[in-house]
mmCIF file of C-alpha atoms and ligand atoms in Angstrom:
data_model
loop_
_atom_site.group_PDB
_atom_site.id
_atom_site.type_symbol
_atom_site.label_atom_id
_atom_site.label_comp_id
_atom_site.label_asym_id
_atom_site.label_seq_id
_atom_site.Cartn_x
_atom_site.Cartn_y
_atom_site.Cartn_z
ATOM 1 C CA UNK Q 99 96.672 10.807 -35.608
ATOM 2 C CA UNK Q 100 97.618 7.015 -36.737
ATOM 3 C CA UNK Q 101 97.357 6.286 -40.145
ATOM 4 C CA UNK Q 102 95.096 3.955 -39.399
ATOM 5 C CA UNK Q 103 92.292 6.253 -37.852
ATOM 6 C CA UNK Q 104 92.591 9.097 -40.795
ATOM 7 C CA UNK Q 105 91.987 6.515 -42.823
ATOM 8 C CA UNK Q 106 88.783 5.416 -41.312
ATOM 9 C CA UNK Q 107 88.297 9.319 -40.972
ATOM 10 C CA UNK Q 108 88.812 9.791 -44.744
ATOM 11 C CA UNK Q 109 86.240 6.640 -45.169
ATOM 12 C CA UNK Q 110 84.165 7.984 -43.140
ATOM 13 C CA UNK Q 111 83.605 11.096 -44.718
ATOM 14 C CA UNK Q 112 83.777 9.792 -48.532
ATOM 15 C CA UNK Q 113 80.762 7.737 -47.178
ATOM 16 C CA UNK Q 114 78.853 10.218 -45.814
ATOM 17 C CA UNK Q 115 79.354 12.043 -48.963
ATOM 18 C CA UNK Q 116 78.397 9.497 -51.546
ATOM 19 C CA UNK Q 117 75.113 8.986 -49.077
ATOM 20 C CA UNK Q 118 74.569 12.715 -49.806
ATOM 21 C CA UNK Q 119 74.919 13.093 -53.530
ATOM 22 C CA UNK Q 120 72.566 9.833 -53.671
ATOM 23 C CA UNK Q 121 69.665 10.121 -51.695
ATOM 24 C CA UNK Q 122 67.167 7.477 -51.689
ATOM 25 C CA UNK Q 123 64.698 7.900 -54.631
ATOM 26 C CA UNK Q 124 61.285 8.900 -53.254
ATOM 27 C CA UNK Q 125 59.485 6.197 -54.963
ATOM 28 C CA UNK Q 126 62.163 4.098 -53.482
ATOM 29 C CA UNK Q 127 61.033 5.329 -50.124
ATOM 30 C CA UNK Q 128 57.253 5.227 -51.383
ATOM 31 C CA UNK Q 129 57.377 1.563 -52.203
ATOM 32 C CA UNK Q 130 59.134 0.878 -48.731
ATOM 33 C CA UNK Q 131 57.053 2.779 -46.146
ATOM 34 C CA UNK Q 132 53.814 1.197 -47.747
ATOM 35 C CA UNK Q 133 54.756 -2.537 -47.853
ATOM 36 C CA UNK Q 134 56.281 -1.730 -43.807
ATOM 37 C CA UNK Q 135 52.602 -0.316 -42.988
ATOM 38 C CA UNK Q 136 50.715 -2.868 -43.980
ATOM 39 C CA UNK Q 137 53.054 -5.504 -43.490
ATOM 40 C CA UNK Q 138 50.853 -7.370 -40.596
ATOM 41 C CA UNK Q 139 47.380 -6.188 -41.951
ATOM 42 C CA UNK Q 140 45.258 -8.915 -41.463
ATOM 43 C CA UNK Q 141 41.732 -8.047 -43.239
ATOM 44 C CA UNK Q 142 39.922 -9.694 -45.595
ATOM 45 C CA UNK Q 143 39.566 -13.114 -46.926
ATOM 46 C CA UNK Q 144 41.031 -14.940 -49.829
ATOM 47 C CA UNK Q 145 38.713 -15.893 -52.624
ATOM 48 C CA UNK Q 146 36.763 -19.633 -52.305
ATOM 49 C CA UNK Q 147 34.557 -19.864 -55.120
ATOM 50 C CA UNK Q 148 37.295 -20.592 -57.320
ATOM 51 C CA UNK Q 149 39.022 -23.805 -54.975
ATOM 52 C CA UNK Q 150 42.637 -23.305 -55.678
ATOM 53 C CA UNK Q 151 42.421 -19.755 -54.637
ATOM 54 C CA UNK Q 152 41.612 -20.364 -50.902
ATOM 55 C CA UNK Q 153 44.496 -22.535 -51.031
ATOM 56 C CA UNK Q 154 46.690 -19.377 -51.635
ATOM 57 C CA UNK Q 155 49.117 -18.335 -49.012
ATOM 58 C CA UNK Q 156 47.905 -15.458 -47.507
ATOM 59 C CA UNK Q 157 50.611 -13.781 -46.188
ATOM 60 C CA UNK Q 158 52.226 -13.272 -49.708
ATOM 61 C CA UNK Q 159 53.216 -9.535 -50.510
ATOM 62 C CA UNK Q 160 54.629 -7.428 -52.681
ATOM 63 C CA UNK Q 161 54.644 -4.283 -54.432
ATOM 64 C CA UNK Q 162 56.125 -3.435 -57.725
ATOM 65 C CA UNK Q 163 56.373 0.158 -59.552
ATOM 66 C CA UNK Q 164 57.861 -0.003 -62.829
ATOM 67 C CA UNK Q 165 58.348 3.656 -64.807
ATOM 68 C CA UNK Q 166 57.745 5.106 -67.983
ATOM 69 C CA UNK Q 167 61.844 5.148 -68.211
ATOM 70 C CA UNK Q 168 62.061 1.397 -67.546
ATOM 71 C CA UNK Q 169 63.029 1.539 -63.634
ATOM 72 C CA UNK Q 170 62.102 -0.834 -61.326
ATOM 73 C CA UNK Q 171 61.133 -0.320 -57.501
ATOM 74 C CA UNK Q 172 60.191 -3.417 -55.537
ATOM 75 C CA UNK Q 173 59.691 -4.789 -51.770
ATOM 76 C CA UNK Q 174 58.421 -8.207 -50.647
ATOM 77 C CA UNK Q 175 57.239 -11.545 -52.660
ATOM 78 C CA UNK Q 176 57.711 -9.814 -55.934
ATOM 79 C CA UNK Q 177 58.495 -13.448 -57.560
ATOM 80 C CA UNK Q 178 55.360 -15.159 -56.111
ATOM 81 C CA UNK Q 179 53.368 -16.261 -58.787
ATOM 82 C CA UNK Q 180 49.739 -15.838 -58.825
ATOM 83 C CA UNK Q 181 46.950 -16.315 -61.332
ATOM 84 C CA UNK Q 182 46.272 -12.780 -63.155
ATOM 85 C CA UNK Q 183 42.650 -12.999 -63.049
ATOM 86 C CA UNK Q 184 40.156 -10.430 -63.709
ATOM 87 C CA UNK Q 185 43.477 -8.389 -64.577
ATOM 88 C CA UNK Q 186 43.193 -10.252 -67.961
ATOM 89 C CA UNK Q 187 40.135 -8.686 -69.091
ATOM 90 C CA UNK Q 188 42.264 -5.488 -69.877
ATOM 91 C CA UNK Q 189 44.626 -7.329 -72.156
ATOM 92 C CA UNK Q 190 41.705 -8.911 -74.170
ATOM 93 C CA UNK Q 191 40.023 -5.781 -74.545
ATOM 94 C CA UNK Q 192 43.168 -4.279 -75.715
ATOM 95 C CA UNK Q 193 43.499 -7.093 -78.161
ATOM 96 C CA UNK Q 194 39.937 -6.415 -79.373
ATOM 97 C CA UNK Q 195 40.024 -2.534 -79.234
ATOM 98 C CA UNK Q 196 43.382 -2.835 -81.479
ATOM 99 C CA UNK Q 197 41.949 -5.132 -84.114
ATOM 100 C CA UNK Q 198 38.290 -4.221 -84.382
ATOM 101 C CA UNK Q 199 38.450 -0.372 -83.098
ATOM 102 C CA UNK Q 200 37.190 1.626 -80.178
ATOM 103 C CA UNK Q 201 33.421 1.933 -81.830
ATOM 104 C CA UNK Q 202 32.881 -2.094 -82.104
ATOM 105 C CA UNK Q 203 33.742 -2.023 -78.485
ATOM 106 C CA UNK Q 204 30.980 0.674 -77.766
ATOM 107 C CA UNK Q 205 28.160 -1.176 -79.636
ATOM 108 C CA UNK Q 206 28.960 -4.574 -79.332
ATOM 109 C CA UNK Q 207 30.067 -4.554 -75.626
ATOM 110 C CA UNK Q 208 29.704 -0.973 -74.171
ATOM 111 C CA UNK Q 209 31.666 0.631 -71.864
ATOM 112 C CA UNK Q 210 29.332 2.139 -68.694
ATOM 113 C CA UNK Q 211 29.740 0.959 -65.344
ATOM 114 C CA UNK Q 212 26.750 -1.763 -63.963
ATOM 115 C CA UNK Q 213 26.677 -0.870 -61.113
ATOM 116 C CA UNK Q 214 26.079 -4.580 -60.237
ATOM 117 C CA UNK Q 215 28.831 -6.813 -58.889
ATOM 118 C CA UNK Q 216 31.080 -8.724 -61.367
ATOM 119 C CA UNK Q 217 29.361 -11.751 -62.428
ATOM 120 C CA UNK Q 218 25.833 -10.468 -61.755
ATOM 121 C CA UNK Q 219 22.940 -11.922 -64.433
ATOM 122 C CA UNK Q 220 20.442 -8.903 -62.867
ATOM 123 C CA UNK Q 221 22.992 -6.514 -65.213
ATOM 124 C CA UNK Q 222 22.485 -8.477 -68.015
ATOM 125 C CA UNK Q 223 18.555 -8.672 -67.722
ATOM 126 C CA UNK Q 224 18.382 -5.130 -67.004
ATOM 127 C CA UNK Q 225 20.016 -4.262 -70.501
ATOM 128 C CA UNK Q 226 19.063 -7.553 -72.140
ATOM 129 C CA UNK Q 227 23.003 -7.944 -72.869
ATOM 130 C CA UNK Q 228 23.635 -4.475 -73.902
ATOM 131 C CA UNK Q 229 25.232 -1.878 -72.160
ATOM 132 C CA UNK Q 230 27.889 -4.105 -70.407
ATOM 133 C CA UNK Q 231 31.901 -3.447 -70.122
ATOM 134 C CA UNK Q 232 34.941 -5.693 -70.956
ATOM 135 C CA UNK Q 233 35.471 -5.458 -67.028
ATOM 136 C CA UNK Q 234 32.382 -7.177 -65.891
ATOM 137 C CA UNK Q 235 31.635 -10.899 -66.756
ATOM 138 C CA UNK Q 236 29.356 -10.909 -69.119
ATOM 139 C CA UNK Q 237 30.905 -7.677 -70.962
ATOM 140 C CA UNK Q 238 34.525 -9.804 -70.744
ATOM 141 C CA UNK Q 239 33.186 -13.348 -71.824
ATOM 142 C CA UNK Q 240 31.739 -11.276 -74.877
ATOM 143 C CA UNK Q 241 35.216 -9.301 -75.388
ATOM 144 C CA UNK Q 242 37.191 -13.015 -75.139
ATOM 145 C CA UNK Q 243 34.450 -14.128 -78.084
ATOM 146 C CA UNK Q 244 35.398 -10.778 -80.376
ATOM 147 C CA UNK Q 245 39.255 -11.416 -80.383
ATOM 148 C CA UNK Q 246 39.818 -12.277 -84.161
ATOM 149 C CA UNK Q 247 40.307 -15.320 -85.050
ATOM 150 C CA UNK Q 248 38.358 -17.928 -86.417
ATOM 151 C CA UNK Q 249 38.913 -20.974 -84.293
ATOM 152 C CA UNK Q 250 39.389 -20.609 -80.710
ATOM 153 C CA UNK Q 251 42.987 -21.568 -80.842
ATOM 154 C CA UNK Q 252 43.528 -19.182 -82.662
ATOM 155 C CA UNK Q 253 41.640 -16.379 -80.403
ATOM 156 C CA UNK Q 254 44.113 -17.969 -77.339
ATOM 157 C CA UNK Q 255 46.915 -17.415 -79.302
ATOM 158 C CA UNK Q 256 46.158 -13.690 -79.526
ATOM 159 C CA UNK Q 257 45.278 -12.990 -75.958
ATOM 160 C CA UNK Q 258 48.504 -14.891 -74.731
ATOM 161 C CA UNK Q 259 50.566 -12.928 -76.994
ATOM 162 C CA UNK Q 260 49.282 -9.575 -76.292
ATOM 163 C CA UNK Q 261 50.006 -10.686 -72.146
ATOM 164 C CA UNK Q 262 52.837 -11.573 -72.789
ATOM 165 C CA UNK Q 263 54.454 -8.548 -74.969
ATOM 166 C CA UNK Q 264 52.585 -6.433 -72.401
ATOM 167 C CA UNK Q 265 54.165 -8.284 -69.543
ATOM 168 C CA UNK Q 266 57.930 -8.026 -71.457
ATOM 169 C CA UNK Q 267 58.373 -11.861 -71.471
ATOM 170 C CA UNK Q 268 56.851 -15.496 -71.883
ATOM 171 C CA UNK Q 269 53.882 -16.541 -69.658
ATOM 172 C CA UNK Q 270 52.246 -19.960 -68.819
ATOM 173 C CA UNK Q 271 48.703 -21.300 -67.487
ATOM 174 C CA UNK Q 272 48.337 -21.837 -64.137
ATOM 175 C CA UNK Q 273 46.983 -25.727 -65.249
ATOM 176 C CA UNK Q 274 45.539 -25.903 -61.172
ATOM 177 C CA UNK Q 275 43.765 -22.999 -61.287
ATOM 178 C CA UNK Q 276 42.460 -23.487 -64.608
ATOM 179 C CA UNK Q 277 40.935 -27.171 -64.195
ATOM 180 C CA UNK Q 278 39.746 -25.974 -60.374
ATOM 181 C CA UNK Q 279 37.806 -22.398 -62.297
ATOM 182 C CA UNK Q 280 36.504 -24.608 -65.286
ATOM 183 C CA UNK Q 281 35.035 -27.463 -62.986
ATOM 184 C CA UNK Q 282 33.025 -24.630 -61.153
ATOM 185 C CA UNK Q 283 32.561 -22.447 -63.768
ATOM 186 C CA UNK Q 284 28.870 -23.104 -64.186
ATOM 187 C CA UNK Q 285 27.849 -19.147 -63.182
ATOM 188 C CA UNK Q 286 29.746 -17.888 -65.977
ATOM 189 C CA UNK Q 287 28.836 -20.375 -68.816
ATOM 190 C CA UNK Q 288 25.256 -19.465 -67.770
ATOM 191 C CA UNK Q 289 26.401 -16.161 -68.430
ATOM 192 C CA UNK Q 290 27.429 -16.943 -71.914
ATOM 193 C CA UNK Q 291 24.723 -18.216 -72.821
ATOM 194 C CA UNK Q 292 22.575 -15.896 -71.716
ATOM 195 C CA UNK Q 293 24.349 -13.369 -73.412
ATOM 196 C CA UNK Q 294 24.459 -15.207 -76.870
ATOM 197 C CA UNK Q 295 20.404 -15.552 -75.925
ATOM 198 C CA UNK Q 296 20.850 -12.029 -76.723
ATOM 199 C CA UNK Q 297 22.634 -11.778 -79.577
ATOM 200 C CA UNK Q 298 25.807 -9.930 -77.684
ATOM 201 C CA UNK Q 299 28.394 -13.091 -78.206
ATOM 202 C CA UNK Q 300 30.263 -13.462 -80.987
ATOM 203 C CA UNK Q 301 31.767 -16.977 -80.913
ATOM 204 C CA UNK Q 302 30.649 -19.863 -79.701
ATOM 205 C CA UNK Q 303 29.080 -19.712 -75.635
ATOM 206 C CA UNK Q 304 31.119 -22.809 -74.310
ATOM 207 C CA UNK Q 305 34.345 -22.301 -75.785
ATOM 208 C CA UNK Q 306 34.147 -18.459 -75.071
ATOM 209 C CA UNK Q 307 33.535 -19.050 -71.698
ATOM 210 C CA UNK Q 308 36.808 -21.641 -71.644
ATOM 211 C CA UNK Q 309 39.215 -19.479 -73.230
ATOM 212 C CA UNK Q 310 38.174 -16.779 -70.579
ATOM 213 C CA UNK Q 311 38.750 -19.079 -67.808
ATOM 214 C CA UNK Q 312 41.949 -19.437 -69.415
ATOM 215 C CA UNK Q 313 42.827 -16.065 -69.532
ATOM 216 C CA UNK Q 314 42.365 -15.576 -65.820
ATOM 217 C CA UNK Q 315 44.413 -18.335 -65.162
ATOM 218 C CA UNK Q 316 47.682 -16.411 -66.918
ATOM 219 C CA UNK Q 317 50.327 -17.001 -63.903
ATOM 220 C CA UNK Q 318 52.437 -13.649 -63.275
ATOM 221 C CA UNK Q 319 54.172 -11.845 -60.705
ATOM 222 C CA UNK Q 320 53.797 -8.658 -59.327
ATOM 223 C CA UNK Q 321 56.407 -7.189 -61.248
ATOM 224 C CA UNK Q 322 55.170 -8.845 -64.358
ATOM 225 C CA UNK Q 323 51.480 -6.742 -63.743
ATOM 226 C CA UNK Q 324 54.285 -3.320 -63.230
ATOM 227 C CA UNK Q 325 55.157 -3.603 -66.514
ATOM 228 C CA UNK Q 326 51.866 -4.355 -67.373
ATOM 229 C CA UNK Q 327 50.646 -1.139 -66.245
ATOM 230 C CA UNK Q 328 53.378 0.728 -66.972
ATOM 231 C CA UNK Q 329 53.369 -0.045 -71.000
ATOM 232 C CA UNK Q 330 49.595 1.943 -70.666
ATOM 233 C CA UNK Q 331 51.524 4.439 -68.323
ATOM 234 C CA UNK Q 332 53.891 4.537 -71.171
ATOM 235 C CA UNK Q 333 50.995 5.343 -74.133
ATOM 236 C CA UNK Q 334 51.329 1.783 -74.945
ATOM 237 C CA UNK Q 335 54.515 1.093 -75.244
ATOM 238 C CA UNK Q 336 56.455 -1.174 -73.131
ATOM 239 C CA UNK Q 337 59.010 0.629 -71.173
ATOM 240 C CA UNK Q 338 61.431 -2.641 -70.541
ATOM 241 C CA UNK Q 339 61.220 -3.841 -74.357
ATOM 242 C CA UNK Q 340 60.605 -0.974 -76.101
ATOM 243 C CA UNK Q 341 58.154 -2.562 -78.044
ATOM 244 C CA UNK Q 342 54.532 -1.189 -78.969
ATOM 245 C CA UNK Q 343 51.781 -3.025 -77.254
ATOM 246 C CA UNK Q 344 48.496 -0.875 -77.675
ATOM 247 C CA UNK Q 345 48.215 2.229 -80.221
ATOM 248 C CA UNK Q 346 48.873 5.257 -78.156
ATOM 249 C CA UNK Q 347 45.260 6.559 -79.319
ATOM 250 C CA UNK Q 348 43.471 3.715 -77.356
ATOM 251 C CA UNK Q 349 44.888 3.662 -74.613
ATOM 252 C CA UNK Q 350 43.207 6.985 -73.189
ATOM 253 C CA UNK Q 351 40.165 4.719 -73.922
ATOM 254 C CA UNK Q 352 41.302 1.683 -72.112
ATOM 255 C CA UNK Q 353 41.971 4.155 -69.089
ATOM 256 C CA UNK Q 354 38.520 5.215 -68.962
ATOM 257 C CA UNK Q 355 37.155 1.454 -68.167
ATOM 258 C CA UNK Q 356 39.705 0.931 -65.570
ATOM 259 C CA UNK Q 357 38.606 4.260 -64.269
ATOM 260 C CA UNK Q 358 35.156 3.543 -64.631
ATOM 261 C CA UNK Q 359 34.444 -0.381 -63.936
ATOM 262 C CA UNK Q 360 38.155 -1.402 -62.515
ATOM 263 C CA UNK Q 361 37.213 -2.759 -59.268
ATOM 264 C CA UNK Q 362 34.059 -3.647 -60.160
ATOM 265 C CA UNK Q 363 31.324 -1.718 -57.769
ATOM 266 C CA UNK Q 364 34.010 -0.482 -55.772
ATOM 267 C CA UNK Q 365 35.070 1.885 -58.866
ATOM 268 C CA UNK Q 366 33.847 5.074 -57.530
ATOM 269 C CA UNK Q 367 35.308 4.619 -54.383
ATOM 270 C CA UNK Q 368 38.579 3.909 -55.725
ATOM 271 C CA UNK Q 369 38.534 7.022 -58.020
ATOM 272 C CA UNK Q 370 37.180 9.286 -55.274
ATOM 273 C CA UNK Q 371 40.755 8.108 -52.795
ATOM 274 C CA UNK Q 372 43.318 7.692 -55.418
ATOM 275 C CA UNK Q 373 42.586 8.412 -58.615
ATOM 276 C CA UNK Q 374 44.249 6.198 -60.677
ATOM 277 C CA UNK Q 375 42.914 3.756 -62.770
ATOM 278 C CA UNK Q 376 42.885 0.273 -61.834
ATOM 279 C CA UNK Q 377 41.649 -3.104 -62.304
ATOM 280 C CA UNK Q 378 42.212 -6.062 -59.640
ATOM 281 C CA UNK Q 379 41.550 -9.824 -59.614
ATOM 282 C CA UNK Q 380 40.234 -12.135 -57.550
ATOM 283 C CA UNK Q 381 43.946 -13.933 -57.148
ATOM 284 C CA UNK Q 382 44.904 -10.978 -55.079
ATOM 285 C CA UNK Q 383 46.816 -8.094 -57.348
ATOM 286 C CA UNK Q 384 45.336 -5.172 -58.455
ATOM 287 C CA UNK Q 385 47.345 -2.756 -60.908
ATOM 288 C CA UNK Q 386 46.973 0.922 -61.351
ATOM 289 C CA UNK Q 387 48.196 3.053 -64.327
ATOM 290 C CA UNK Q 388 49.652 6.884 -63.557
ATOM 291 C CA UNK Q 389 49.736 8.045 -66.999
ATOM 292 C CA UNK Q 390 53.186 9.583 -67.660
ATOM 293 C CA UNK Q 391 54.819 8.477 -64.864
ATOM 294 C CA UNK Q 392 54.644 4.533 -63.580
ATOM 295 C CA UNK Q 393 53.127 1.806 -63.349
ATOM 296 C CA UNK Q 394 52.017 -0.289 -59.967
ATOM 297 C CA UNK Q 395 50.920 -3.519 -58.963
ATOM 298 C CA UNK Q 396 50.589 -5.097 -55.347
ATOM 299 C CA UNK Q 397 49.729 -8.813 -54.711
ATOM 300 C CA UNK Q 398 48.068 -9.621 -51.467
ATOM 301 C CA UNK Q 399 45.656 -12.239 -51.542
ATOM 302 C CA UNK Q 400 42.581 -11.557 -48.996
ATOM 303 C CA UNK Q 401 40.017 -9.598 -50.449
ATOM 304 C CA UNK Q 402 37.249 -7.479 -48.803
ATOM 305 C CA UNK Q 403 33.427 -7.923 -49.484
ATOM 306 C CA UNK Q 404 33.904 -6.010 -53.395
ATOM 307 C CA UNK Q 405 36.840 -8.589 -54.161
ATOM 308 C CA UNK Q 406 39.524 -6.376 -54.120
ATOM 309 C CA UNK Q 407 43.046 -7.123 -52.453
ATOM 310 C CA UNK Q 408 42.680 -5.105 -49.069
ATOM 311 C CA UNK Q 409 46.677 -4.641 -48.804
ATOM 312 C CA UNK Q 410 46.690 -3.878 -52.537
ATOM 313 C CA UNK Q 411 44.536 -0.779 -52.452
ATOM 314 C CA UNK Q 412 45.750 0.610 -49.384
ATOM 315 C CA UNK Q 413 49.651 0.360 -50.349
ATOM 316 C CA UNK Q 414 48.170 1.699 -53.960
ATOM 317 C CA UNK Q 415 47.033 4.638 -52.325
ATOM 318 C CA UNK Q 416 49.427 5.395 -50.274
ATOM 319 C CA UNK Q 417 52.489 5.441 -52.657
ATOM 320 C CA UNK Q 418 49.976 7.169 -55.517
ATOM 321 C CA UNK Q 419 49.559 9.546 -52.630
ATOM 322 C CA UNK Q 420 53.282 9.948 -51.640
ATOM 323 C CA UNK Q 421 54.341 10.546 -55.174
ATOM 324 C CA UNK Q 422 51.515 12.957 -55.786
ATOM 325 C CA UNK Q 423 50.351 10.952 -58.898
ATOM 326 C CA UNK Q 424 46.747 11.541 -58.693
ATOM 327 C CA UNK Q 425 46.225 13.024 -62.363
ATOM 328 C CA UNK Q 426 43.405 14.970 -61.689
ATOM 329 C CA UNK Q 427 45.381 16.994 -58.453
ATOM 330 C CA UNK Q 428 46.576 20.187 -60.120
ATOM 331 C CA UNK Q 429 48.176 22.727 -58.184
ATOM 332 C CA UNK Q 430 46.346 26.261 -59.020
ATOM 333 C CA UNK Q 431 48.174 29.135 -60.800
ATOM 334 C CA UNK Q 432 49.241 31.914 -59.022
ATOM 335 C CA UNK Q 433 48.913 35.397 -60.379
ATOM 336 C CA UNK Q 434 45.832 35.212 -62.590
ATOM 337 C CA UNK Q 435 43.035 37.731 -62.632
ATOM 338 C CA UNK Q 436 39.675 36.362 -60.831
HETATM 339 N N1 LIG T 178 37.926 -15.874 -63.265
HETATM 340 C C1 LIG T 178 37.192 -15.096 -62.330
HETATM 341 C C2 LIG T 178 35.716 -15.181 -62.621
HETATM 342 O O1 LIG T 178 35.328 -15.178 -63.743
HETATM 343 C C3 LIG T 178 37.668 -13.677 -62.417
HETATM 344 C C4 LIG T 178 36.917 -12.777 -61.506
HETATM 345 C C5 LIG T 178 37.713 -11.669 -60.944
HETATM 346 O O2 LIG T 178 38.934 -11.651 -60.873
HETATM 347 N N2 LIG T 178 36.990 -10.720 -60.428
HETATM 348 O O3 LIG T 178 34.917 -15.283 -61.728
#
């Protein structure tokens, strides 16, 4: 043998062997076998009520998964920006639930599912205001109007911040999106003021309703909503930063929502096949929390009837089903008595 060829031998082998001792992490593989499955998935329909959403490319992808140790899987358009949307509404309620406590949240929101889709006025008849969530319109519009502060710069300040310590870095406005959702806006300042009509707003109806539209209008990336999720995976800490976001004791209660009203009338559905919790927006990403273990977000902009990201919950599912993350699976004990 040439020197030349046991070299390559030798190379050969010391290759073969450092692909052994590292094999691919399964998330790793997870993350890559769901974005390839869905890759050319064509269903659904990107939101139009809002304008500048239909204008969305639709073909933007990605998937994130961020864990409680700070590591970072990713595949596809994972810097694509995108406006956060109805993700928002689980930043605000953390800001409320932090500063004015998990029982003003139960009487002066509540916390039970509708049952009704997100922006419907029949809820808030039904109840006469009461017995909304922070996930649904009316229940978020009134969770925007509790966040302290007594002007509504002030409020703003407080729901950016909390995004963006959640989120591990700065964030801006989406100014398009913003000006396109508060020119057409008129459902959900009806919805405010229906709601103060009731007595279940806190703050002014017209500037509630703007700093709302605000909120949805954060502008993140997929990985951004990761580390999102995975500071609640993470008891409220953010795994990147190391800084504490939401009290470990609320976050079990934050959970719940997402469990319960996530993806809106969809919830049950979402529990029943994956059982994570979750909460999506109309821009196209929807996040999901396995407490523990990670966080995930995908962004894929054509919804289905619900509004909820088609590719999003089906990658979701399939990586929460490849890493076994459903909380509620258990495997049973062997040896006990019956
Ligand atoms: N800004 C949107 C709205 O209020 C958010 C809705 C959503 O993401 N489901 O209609």
């Amino acid at each position: 043998m040439n020197l030349a060829r046991s070299l390559a031998v030798l190379l050969a082998l010391s290759l073969s062997l450092a692909a052994r001792a590292a094999p691919p992490d399964p998330i790793e593989v997870a993350v890559d076998a769901a974005w390839e499955k869905y890759r050319t998935l064509q269903e659904g329909k990107n939101a139009d009520y809002i304008p500048a959403l239909a204008r969305v490319d639709p073909k933007l992808y990605g998937i994130s998964v961020v864990t409680v140790d700070g590591k970072v899987f990713e595949k596809g358009d994972v810097a694509a920006r995108f406006s956060i949307q109805s993700i928002s509404k689980v930043f605000t309620l953390a800001s409320v639930i932090e500063h004015s406590g998990a029982k003003a949240v139960l009487d002066k929101i509540g916390v039970d599912a509708t049952g009704q889709v997100f922006n419907s006025i029949v809820a808030i008849e039904q109840h006469k205001g009461a017995e909304m969530n922070p996930f649904v319109n009316p229940g978020a519009i009134a969770t925007t109007s509790l966040v302290e502060g007594a002007t509504g710069e002030e409020k703003w300040a407080r729901i950016l911040a909390i995004h963006e310590e959640a989120a591990g870095r700065k964030l801006t406005v989406d100014e398009t999106v913003y000006r396109s959702e508060a020119a057409t806006n008129g459902r959900n300042q009806a919805i405010a003021k229906l709601m103060q009509a009731y007595g279940r707003l806190y703050f002014d109806p017209g500037e509630s309703t703007d700093i709302y539209t605000r909120q949805c209008a954060i502008s993140v990336n997929v990985h951004d909503l990761a580390v999102m999720a995975a500071t609640l995976a993470n008891g409220g800490r953010n795994p990147v930063t190391g800084k504490q976001v939401v009290s470990s004791a609320n976050v079990p209660r934050i959970l719940a929502i997402m469990a319960t009203a996530g993806l809106y009338d969809d919830s049950g559905i979402w529990l029943y096949q994956v059982g994570l919790p979750g909460k999506s927006g109309v821009g196209g990403g929807i996040l999901a929390v396995a407490p523990g273990r990670f966080g995930i977000a995908v962004f894929s902009p054509p919804l289905d009837a619900t509004g909820n990201s088609v590719r999003a919950q089906r990658a979701i599912r399939d990586v929460s089903s490849a890493l076994d993350a459903n909380p509620y699976s258990v495997k049973a004990r062997k040896g006990q008595a019956p």
